[in-house]
Coordinates of C-alpha atoms in Angstrom, one line a residue:
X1 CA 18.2 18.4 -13.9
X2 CA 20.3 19.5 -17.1
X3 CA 19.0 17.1 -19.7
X4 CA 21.3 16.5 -23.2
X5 CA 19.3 16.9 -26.3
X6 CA 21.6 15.5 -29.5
X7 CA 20.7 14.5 -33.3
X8 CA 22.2 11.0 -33.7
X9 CA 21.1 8.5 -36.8
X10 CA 19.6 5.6 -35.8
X11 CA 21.5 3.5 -37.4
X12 CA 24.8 4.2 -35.0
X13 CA 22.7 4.1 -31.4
X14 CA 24.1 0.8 -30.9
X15 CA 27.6 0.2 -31.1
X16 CA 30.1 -2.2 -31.0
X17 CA 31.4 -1.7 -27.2
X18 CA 35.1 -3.2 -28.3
X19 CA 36.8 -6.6 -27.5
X20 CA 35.7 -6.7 -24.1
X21 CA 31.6 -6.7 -25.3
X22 CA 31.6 -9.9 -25.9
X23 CA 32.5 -10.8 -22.4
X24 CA 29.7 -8.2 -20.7
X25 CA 26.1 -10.6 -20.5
X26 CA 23.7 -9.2 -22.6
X27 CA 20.0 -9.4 -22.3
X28 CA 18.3 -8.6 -25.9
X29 CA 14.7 -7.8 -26.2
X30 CA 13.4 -8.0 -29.7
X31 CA 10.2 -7.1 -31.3
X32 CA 8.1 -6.0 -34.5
X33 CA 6.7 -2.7 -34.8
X34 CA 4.0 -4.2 -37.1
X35 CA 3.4 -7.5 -35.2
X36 CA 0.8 -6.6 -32.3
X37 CA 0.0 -9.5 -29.5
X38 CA -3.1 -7.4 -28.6
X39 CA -4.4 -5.0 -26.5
X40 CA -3.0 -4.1 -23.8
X41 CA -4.5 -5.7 -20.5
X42 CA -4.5 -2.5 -18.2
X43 CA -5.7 -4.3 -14.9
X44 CA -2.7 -2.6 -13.1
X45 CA -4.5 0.8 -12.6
X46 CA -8.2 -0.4 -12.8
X47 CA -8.2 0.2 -9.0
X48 CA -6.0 1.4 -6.2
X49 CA -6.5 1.3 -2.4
X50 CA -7.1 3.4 0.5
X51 CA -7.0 3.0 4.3
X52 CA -10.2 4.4 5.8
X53 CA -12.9 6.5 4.1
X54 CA -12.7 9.1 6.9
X55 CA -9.1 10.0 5.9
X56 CA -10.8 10.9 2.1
X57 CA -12.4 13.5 3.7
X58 CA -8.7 15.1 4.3
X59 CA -7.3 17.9 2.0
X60 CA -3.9 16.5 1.7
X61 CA -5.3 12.9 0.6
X62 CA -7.2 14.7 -1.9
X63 CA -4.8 16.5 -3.3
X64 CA -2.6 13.1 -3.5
X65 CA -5.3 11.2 -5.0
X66 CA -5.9 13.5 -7.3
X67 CA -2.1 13.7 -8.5
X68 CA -1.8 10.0 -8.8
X69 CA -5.2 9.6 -10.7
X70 CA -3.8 12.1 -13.1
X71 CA -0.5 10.0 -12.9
X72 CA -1.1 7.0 -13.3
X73 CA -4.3 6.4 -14.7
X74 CA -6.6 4.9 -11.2
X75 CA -10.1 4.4 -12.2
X76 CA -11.7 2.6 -8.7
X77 CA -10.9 3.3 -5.1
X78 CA -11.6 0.8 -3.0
X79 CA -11.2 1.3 1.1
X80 CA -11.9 0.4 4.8
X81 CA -14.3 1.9 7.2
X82 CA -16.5 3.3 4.7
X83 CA -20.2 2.5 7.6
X84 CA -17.9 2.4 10.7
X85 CA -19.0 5.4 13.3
X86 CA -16.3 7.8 12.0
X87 CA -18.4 8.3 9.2
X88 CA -21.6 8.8 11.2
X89 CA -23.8 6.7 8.6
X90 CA -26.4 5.0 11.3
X91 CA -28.0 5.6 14.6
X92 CA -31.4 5.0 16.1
X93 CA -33.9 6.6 18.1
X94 CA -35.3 6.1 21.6
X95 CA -37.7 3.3 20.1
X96 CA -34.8 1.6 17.9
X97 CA -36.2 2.9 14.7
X98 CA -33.1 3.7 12.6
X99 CA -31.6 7.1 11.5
X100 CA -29.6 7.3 8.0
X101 CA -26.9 9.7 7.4
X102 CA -25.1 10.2 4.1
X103 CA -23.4 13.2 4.3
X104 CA -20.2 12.6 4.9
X105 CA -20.0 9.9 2.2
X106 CA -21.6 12.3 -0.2
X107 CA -18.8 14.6 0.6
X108 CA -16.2 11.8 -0.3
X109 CA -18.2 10.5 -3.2
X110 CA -18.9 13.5 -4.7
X111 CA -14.8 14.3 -4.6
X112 CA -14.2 10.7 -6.5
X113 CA -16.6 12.0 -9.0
X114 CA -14.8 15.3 -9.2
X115 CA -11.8 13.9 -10.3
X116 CA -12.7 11.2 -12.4
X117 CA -12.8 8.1 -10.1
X118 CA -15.3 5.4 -9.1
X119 CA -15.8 3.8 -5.8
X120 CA -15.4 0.2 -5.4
X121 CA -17.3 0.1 -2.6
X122 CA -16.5 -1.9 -0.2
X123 CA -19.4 -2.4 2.8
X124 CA -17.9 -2.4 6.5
X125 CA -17.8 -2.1 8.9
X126 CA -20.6 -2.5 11.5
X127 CA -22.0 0.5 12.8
X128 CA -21.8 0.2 16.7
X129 CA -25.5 1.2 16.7
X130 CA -26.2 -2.1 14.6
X131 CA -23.4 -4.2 15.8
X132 CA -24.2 -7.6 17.8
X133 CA -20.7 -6.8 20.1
X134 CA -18.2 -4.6 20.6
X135 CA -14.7 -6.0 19.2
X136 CA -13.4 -3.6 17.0
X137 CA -9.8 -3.9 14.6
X138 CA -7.5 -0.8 14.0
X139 CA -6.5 2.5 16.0
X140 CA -10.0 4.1 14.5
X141 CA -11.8 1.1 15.6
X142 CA -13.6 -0.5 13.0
X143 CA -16.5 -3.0 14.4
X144 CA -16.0 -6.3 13.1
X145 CA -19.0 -7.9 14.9
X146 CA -22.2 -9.4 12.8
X147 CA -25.3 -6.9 13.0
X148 CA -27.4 -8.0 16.0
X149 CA -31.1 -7.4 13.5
X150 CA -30.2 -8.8 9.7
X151 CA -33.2 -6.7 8.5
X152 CA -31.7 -3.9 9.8
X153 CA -28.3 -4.7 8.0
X154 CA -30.2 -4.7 5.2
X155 CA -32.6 -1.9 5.1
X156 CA -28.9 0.2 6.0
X157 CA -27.5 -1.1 2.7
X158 CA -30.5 -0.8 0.4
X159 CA -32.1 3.0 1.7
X160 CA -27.7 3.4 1.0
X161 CA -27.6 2.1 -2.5
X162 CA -30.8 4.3 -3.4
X163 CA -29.3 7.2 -2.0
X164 CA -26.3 6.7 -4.5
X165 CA -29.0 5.7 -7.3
X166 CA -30.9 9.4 -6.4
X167 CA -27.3 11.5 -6.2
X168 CA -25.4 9.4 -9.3
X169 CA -28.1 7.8 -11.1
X170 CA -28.3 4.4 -12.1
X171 CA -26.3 4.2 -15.3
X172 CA -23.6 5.3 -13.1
X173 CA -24.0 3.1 -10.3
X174 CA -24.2 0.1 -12.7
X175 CA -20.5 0.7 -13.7
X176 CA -19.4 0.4 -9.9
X177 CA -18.6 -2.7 -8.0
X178 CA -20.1 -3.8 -4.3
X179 CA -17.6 -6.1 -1.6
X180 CA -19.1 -7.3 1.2
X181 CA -17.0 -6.9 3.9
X182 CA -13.4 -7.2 4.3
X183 CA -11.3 -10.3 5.0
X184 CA -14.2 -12.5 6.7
X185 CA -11.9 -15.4 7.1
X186 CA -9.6 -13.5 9.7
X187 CA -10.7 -13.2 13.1
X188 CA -9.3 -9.9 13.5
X189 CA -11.7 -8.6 10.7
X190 CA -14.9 -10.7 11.3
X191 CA -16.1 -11.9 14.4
X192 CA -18.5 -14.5 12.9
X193 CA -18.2 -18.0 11.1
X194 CA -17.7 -18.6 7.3
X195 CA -21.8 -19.5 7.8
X196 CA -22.5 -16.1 9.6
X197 CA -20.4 -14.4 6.7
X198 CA -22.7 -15.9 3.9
X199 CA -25.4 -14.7 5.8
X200 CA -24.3 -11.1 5.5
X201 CA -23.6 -11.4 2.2
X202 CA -26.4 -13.0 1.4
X203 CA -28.6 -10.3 3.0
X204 CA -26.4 -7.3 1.5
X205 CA -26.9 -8.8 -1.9
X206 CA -30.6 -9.0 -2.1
X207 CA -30.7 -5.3 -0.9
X208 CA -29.0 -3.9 -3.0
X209 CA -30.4 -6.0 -6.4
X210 CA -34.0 -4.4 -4.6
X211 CA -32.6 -1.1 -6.1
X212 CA -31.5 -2.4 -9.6
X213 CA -30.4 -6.4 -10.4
X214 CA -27.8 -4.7 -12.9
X215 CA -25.9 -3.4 -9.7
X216 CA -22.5 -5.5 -9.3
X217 CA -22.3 -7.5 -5.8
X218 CA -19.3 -9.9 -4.9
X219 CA -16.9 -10.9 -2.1
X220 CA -15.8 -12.6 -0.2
X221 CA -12.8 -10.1 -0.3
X222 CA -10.3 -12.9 1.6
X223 CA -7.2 -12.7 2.9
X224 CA -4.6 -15.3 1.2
X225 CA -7.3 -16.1 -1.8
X226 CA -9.3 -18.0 0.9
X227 CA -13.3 -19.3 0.7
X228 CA -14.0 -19.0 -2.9
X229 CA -14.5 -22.6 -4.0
X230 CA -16.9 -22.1 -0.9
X231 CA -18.4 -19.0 -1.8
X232 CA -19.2 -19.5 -5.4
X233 CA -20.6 -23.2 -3.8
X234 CA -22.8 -21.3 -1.7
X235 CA -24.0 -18.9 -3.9
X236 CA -24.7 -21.3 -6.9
X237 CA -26.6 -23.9 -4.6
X238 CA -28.5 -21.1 -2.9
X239 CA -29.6 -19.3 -5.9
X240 CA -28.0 -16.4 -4.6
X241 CA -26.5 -13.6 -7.1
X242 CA -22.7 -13.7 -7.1
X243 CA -21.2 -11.2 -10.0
X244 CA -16.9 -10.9 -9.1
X245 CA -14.7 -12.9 -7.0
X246 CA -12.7 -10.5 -4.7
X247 CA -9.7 -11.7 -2.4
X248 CA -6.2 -10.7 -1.6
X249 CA -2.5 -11.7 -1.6
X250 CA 1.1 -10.4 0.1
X251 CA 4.4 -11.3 -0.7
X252 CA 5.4 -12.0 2.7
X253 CA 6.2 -14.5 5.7
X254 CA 5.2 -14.0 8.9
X255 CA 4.3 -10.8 10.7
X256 CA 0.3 -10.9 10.2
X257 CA -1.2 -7.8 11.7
X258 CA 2.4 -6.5 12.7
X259 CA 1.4 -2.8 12.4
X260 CA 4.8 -1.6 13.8
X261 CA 6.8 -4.3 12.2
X262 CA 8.1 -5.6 16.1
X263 CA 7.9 -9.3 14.7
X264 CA 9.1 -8.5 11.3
X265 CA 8.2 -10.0 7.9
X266 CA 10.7 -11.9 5.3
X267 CA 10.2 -11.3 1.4
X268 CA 9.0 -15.1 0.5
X269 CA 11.6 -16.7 -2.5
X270 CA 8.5 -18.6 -4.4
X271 CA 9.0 -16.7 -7.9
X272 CA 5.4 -16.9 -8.1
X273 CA 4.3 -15.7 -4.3
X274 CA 1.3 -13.7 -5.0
X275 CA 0.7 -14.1 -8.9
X276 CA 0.7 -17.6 -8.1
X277 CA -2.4 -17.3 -6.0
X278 CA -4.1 -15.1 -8.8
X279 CA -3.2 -18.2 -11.1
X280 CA -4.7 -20.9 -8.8
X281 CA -8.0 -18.6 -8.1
X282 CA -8.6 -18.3 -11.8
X283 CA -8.2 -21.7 -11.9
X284 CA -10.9 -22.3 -9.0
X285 CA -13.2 -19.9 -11.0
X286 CA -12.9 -21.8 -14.2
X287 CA -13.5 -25.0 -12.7
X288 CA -16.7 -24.2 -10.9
X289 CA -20.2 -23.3 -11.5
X290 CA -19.5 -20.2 -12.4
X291 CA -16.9 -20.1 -14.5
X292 CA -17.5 -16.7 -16.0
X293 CA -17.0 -14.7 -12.6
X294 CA -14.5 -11.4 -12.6
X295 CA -11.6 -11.7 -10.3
X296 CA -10.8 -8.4 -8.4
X297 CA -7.7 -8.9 -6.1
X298 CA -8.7 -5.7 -4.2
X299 CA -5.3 -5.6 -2.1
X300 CA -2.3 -7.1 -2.9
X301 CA 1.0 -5.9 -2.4
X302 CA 4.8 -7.1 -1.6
X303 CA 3.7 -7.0 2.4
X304 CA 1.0 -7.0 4.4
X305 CA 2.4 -4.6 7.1
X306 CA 2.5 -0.7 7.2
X307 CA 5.7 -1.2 8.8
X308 CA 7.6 -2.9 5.6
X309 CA 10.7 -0.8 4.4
X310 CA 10.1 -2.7 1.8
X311 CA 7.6 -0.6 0.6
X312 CA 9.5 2.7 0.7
X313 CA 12.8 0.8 -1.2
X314 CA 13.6 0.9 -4.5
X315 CA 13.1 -3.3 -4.8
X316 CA 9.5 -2.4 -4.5
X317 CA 9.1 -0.7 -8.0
X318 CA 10.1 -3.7 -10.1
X319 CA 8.8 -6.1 -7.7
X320 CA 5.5 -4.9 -8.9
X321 CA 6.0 -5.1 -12.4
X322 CA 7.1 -8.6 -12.1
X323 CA 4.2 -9.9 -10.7
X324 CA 1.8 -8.1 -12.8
X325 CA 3.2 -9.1 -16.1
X326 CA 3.4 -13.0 -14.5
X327 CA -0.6 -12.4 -14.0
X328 CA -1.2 -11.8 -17.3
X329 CA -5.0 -11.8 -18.1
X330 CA -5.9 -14.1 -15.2
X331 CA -8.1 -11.1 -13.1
X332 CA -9.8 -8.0 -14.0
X333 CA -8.3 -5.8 -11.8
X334 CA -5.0 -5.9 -9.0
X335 CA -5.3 -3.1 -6.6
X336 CA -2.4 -2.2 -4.8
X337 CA -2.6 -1.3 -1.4
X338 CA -2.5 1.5 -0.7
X339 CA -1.8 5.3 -2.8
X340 CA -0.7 7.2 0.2
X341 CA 1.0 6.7 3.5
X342 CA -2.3 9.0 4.9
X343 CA -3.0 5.4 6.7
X344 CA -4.2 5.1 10.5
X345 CA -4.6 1.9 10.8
X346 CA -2.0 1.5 13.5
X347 CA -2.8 5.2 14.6
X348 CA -0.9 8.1 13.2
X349 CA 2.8 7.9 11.9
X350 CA 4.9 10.1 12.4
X351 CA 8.2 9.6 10.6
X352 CA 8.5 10.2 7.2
X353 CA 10.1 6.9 5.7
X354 CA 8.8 4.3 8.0
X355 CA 7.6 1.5 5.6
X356 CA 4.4 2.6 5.0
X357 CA 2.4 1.0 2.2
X358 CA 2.0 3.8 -0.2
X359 CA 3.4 5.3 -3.3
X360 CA 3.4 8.7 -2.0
X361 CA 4.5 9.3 2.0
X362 CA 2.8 11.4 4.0
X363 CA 4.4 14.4 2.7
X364 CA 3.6 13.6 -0.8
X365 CA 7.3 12.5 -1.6
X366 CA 7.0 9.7 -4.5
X367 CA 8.1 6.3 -3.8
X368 CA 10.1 4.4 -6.4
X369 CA 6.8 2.2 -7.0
X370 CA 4.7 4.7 -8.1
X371 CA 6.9 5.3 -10.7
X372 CA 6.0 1.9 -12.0
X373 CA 2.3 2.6 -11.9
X374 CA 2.9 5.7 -14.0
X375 CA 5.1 4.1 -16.5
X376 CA 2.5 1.5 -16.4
X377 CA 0.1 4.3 -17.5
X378 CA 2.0 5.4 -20.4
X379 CA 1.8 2.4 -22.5
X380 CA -0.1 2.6 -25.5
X381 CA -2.9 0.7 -25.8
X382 CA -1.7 -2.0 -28.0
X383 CA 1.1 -4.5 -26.8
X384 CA 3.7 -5.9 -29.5
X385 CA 5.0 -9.4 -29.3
X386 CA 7.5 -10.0 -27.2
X387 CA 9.1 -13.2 -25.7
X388 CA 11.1 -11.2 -22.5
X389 CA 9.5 -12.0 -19.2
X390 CA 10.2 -8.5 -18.0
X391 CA 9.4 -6.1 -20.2
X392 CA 6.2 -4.5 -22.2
X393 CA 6.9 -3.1 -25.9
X394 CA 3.5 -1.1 -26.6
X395 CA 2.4 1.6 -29.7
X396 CA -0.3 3.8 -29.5
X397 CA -2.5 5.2 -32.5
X398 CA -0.1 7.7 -33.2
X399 CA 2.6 5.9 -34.4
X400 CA 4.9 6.0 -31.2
X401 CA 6.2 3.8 -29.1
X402 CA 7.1 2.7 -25.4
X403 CA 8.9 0.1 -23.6
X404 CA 8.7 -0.6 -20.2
X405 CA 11.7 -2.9 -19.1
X406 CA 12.9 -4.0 -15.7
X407 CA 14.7 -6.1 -13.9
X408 CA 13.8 -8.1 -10.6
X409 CA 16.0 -9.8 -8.6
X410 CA 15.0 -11.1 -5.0
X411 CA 18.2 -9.9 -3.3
X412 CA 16.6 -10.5 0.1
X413 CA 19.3 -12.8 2.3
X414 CA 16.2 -15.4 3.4
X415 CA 14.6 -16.2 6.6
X416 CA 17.4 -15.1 9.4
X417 CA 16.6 -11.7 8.3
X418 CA 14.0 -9.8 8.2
X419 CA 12.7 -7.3 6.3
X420 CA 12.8 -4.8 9.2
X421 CA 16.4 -4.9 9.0
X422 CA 17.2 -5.6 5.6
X423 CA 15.2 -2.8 3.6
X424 CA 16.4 -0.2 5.8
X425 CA 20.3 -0.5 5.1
X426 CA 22.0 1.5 2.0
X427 CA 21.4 -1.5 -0.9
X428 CA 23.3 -1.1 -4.1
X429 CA 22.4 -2.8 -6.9
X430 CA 25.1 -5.2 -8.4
X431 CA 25.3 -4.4 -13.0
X432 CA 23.5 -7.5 -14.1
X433 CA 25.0 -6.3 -17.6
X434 CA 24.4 -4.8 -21.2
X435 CA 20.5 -4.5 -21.9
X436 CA 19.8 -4.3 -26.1
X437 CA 16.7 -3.3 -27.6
X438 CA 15.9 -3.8 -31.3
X439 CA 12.5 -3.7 -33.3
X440 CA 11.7 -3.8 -37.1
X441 CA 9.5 -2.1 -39.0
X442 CA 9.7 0.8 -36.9
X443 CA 8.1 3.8 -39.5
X444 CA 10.9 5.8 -41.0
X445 CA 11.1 9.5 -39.6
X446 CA 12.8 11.6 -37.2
X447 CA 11.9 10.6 -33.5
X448 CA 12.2 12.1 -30.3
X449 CA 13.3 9.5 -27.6
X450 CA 13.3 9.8 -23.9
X451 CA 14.4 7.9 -21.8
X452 CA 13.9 7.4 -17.6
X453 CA 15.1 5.3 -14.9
X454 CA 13.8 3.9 -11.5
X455 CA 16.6 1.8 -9.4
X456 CA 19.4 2.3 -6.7
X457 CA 19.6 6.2 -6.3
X458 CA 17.5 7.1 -8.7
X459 CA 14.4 8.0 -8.4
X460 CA 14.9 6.4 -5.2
X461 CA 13.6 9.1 -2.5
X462 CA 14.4 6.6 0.4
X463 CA 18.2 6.7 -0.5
X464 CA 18.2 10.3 -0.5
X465 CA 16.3 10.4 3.0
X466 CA 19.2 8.2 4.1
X467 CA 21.9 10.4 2.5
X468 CA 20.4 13.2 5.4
X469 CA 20.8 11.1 8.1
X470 CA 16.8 9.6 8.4
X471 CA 16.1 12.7 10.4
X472 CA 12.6 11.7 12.4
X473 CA 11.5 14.8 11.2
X474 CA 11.5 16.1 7.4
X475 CA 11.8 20.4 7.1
X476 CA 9.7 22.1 4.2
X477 CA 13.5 22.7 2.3
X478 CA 14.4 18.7 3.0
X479 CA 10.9 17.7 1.7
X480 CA 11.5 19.6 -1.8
X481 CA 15.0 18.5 -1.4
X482 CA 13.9 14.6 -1.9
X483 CA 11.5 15.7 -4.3
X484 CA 13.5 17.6 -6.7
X485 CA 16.2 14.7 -6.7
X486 CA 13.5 12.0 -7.8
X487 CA 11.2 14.1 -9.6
X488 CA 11.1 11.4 -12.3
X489 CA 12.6 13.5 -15.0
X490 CA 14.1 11.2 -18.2
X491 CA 18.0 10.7 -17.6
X492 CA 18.5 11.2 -21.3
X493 CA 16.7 12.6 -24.2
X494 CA 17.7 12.1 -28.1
X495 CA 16.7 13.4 -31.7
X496 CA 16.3 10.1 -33.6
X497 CA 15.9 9.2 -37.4
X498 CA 14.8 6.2 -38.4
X499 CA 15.5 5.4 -41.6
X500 CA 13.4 2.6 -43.8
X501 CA 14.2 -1.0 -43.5
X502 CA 16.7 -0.3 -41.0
X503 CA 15.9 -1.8 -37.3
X504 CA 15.3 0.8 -34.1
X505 CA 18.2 -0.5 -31.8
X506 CA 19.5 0.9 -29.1
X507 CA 21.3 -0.2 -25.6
X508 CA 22.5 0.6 -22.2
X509 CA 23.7 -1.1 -18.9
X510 CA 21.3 -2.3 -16.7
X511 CA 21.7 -3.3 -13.0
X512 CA 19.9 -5.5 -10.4
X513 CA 16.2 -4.1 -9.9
X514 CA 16.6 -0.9 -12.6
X515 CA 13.7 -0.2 -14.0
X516 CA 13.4 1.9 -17.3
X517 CA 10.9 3.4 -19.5
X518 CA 11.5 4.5 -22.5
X519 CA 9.4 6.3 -25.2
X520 CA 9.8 7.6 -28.5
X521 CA 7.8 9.8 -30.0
X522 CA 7.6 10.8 -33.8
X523 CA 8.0 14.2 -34.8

């Protein structure tokens, strides 16, 4: 991409436009280089999810891991399937006496710890060797079936947790997080009651505090922020150790468990679907007994279906920043499900765009939303005030500054459509008008200023697919093609000077769902 480098004096960045300006809307975000809000609350890329454990053990998730850790900043992986038979954790001999094996998960483990990543482990599903039945959830059937011998369940868990304490040592393990289980109110994922559930928990909790009480245990990892007045009820009446509150929330209507999107989901309109449940389960935390709980939503994402082309659209991108910046401080971490489109859930995929819940596709093409997370992850680490609802104005100890600054609009036509057939279709975004930028007490020097765009065909990989003719099949030239035309390069780059006491301003148009980042760096 040919990029324009130019000196320009602050001072004439922003323009009178001529007698038509007036008429154009104008959205102004204004701020104070020298008036600081805090801290900025990185719970976007505290954690990030994955499909199945076994699929870690690939070289091309690796290698996609790896980039988007580097990226954009993940620090926890959380995932399915981690003791289900794929991974060959648990058998037992001719007289029932168990037999432990940890290699694979060392082999996984020890690849998280390569790269800089912790587990947050999640603990499911049942081994078939320990399961009471045999209903099972997904293509790579995962057994969602109580254990038929507690004890057994338990003394799998704790000889676990000491193998991790022997291989990481304890300091480490302190600083990682345990889930029991995975969406316990569903009867897809749990075969048991809410009763049998606390029962596992309860079990899997005193195991592993056997090994060290400073360990971190939590759940009940719900869907649709269900059971947790319930679980902390239990826990607190029980005496029994409870350190986070996990559970989960979509973005969606209808289509629960729709793995090839045949019944189709809808985009709800509530402005607050999703953050709104974060709200209300902070809420539920600070009214209880245990009011000083974490939150972890340890999935959450637009849809619930790896059949969503929402997912692969360009919508998604500042879909997520909206609901991020309406959470605010309410939970310690929001991890989007999932990093890749390496997902078998529903059994292999095939195609190359077909609404799976990743940033990256299969191929390693990136989506339009993991833009967000990595413009997320440029922030510096200490947010200015600001009053705009979509935005985040941030300087880091160096004396630069970023801005992150989008715009979400819920263009989705309502109910009669769905998803299925909505987010597939050539979408341009309608100019929502002129976007202005100012902020005082900038430091006076010479600056340089990039700026880069996510939206309707740029950085938008699914457009381009579309421009080819969604051919079922990508070629190793049409893979780099997509690539190379949203490689997330800035769209325009400037030499700066600020000069003192005179305001950083600057100002360009901005159209339904854009999504710009932009960062200026002194010299």
């Amino acid at each position: 991409m040919a990029v324009l480098y130019f000196y320009c004096p602050i001072s004439t960045i922003a323009q009178d436009k001529g007698q038509g300006a007036s008429q154009t809307p104008q959205r102004s975000i204004e701020a104070d280089f020298t008036k600081i809000e805090g801290k900025l609350n990185t719970l976007f890329n505290e954690c990030v999810g994955a499909g199945r454990a076994n699929e870690g053990l690939r070289a091309d998730w690796q290698q996609q891991l790896a980039y988007v850790r580097k990226e954009c900043g993940f620090r926890y992986i959380r995932m399915h399937g981690l003791l289900s038979d794929d991974m060959a954790v648990y058998q037992e001999d001719k007289s029932g006496k168990p037999i432990y094996n940890f290699m694979y998960i060392d082999v996984l483990f020890d690849f998280l710890h390569s790269i800089g990543m912790k587990p947050f482990v999640e603990l499911g599903f049942m081994p078939s060797g320990l399961a009471s039945g045999s209903k099972t959830i997904f293509w790579w059937r995962g057994n969602v079936t109580p254990p038929r011998n507690y004890e057994k369940w338990a003394a799998l868990v704790s000889n676990l947790v000491r193998h991790f304490t022997e291989r990481y040592g304890a300091e480490e393990v302190k600083s990682w997080y345990f889930e029991v289980w995975n969406e316990p109110n569903l009867d897809g994922f749990w075969a048991g009651t809410q009763q049998d559930y606390f029962k596992l928990y309860t079990y899997s909790v005193e195991a592993i505090k056997s090994v060290n009480p400073g360990y971190r245990v939590g759940g009940p990892g719900t869907a649709g922020a269900a059971w947790e007045p319930e679980m902390i009820g239990y826990c607190h009446k029980n005496n029994v150790p409870l350190d986070f509150i996990s559970t989960h929330s979509y973005g969606v209507k209808q289509g629960y468990l729709d793995e090839f999107g045949e019944r189709g989901t809808v985009l709800d309109k509530n402005p607050m679907s999703v953050s709104g449940d974060v709200l209300q389960s902070r809420k539920e935390i600070a009214n209880s007994a245990m009011p000083g709980l974490e939150l972890h939503y340890t999935e959450w994402s637009s849809s619930y279906t790896p059949a969503d082309p929402l997912h692969d659209s360009y919508h998604e991108a500042s879909y997520v920043l909206q609901k991020i910046k309406q959470v605010g401080k309410a939970a310690s971490s929001m991890s989007y499900w999932v990093f890749t489109d390496i997902f078998e859930e529903p059994g292999p995929r095939f195609t190359p765009f077909h609404g799976g819940f990743g940033m990256l596709t299969i191929q390693g093409i990136n989506k339009p939303v993991f833009y967000s997370y990595k413009f997320m992850n440029r922030l510096g680490n200490m947010e200015l005030r600001n009053n705009d609802s979509s935005s985040w104005l941030c300087r880091d100890s160096m004396g630069n500054m970023q801005a992150l600054i989008w715009d979400f609009t819920n263009t989705h036509p309502g109910d009669s459509v769905h998803n299925q057939e909505y987010y597939v279709r050539d979408l341009p975004a309608r100019p929502k008008g002129k976007l202005k930028i100012r902020v005082e007490n900038v430091p006076a020097g010479v600056y340089a200023l990039e700026l880069y765009k996510v939206g309707y065909k740029s950085n938008d990989a699914y457009s381009t697919y579309l421009s080819l003719g969604r051919p079922a099949q990508l070629s190793s030239r049409q893979v780099e093609e997509i690539k190379n035309l949203n490689d997330g390069a800035p769209i325009r780059k400037e030499i700066v000077e600020i000069k003192q006491g005179v305001p950083f301003s600057k100002d360009w148009d901005i159209r339904e769902n854009d999504v710009f980042f932009l960062n200026l760096v002194k010299l």
